[in-house]
Amino acid sequence: MSSQSTLSDDDLFGEAAEEMREEVEAHLDNAHAALPDAASMWQTNADNVLGALNGLRSALDAGDAEEHLRQAKKTFVVGTRADAFDDPDELRSEVESVEELLSSINTADELASELTTTVPQLHDQLPEADEESDE
């Protein structure tokens, strides 16, 4: 292999590494864009608790954020194993940040979902308990 082709391989590797970094960053940007809006999650127009919980669940929809995070992680893993990034710790930190945020959103959604089921049951059970205590 001549020094010309080696230089060309290095140039191509550098170009591919830059493209991988850009791909990771683009997927992270898309993941951020797909995250729920803080204001819509915080405010409600509901007339009751169940309406508020259903509104919260809708507001917690992360859309395609998880898929974008998955794509970012795949490209990051390949780039890291190929030692293609000059500063993998910075990218790793960004990936982990989105991952933690999505985990929190998913936890909140699960809790809201549980309450969406539990609150109507309690609503129905409490009057029955009150009637039983009156007897």
Coordinates of C-alpha atoms in Angstrom, one line a residue, residues 41 53-54 56-62 66 101-119:
M41 CA -47.1 19.1 31.0
L53 CA -54.2 12.9 34.8
N54 CA -55.2 12.1 31.2
L56 CA -50.6 14.8 31.9
R57 CA -50.3 11.4 30.2
S58 CA -50.9 13.0 26.8
A59 CA -48.4 15.7 27.6
L60 CA -45.8 13.1 28.6
D61 CA -45.8 11.5 25.2
A62 CA -42.1 11.5 24.1
E66 CA -36.7 7.1 22.2
L101 CA -34.6 12.5 30.9
L102 CA -36.5 9.9 28.9
S103 CA -36.3 7.5 31.9
S104 CA -37.8 10.2 34.1
I105 CA -40.5 10.9 31.6
N106 CA -41.3 7.2 31.3
T107 CA -41.5 6.9 35.1
A108 CA -43.8 9.8 35.3
D109 CA -46.0 8.4 32.6
E110 CA -46.2 5.0 34.4
L111 CA -47.2 6.7 37.7
A112 CA -49.8 8.9 35.9
S113 CA -51.1 5.8 34.2
E114 CA -51.4 4.0 37.6
L115 CA -53.2 6.9 39.1
T116 CA -55.5 7.1 36.1
T117 CA -56.7 3.6 36.9
T118 CA -56.7 4.0 40.7
V119 CA -58.4 7.4 41.2

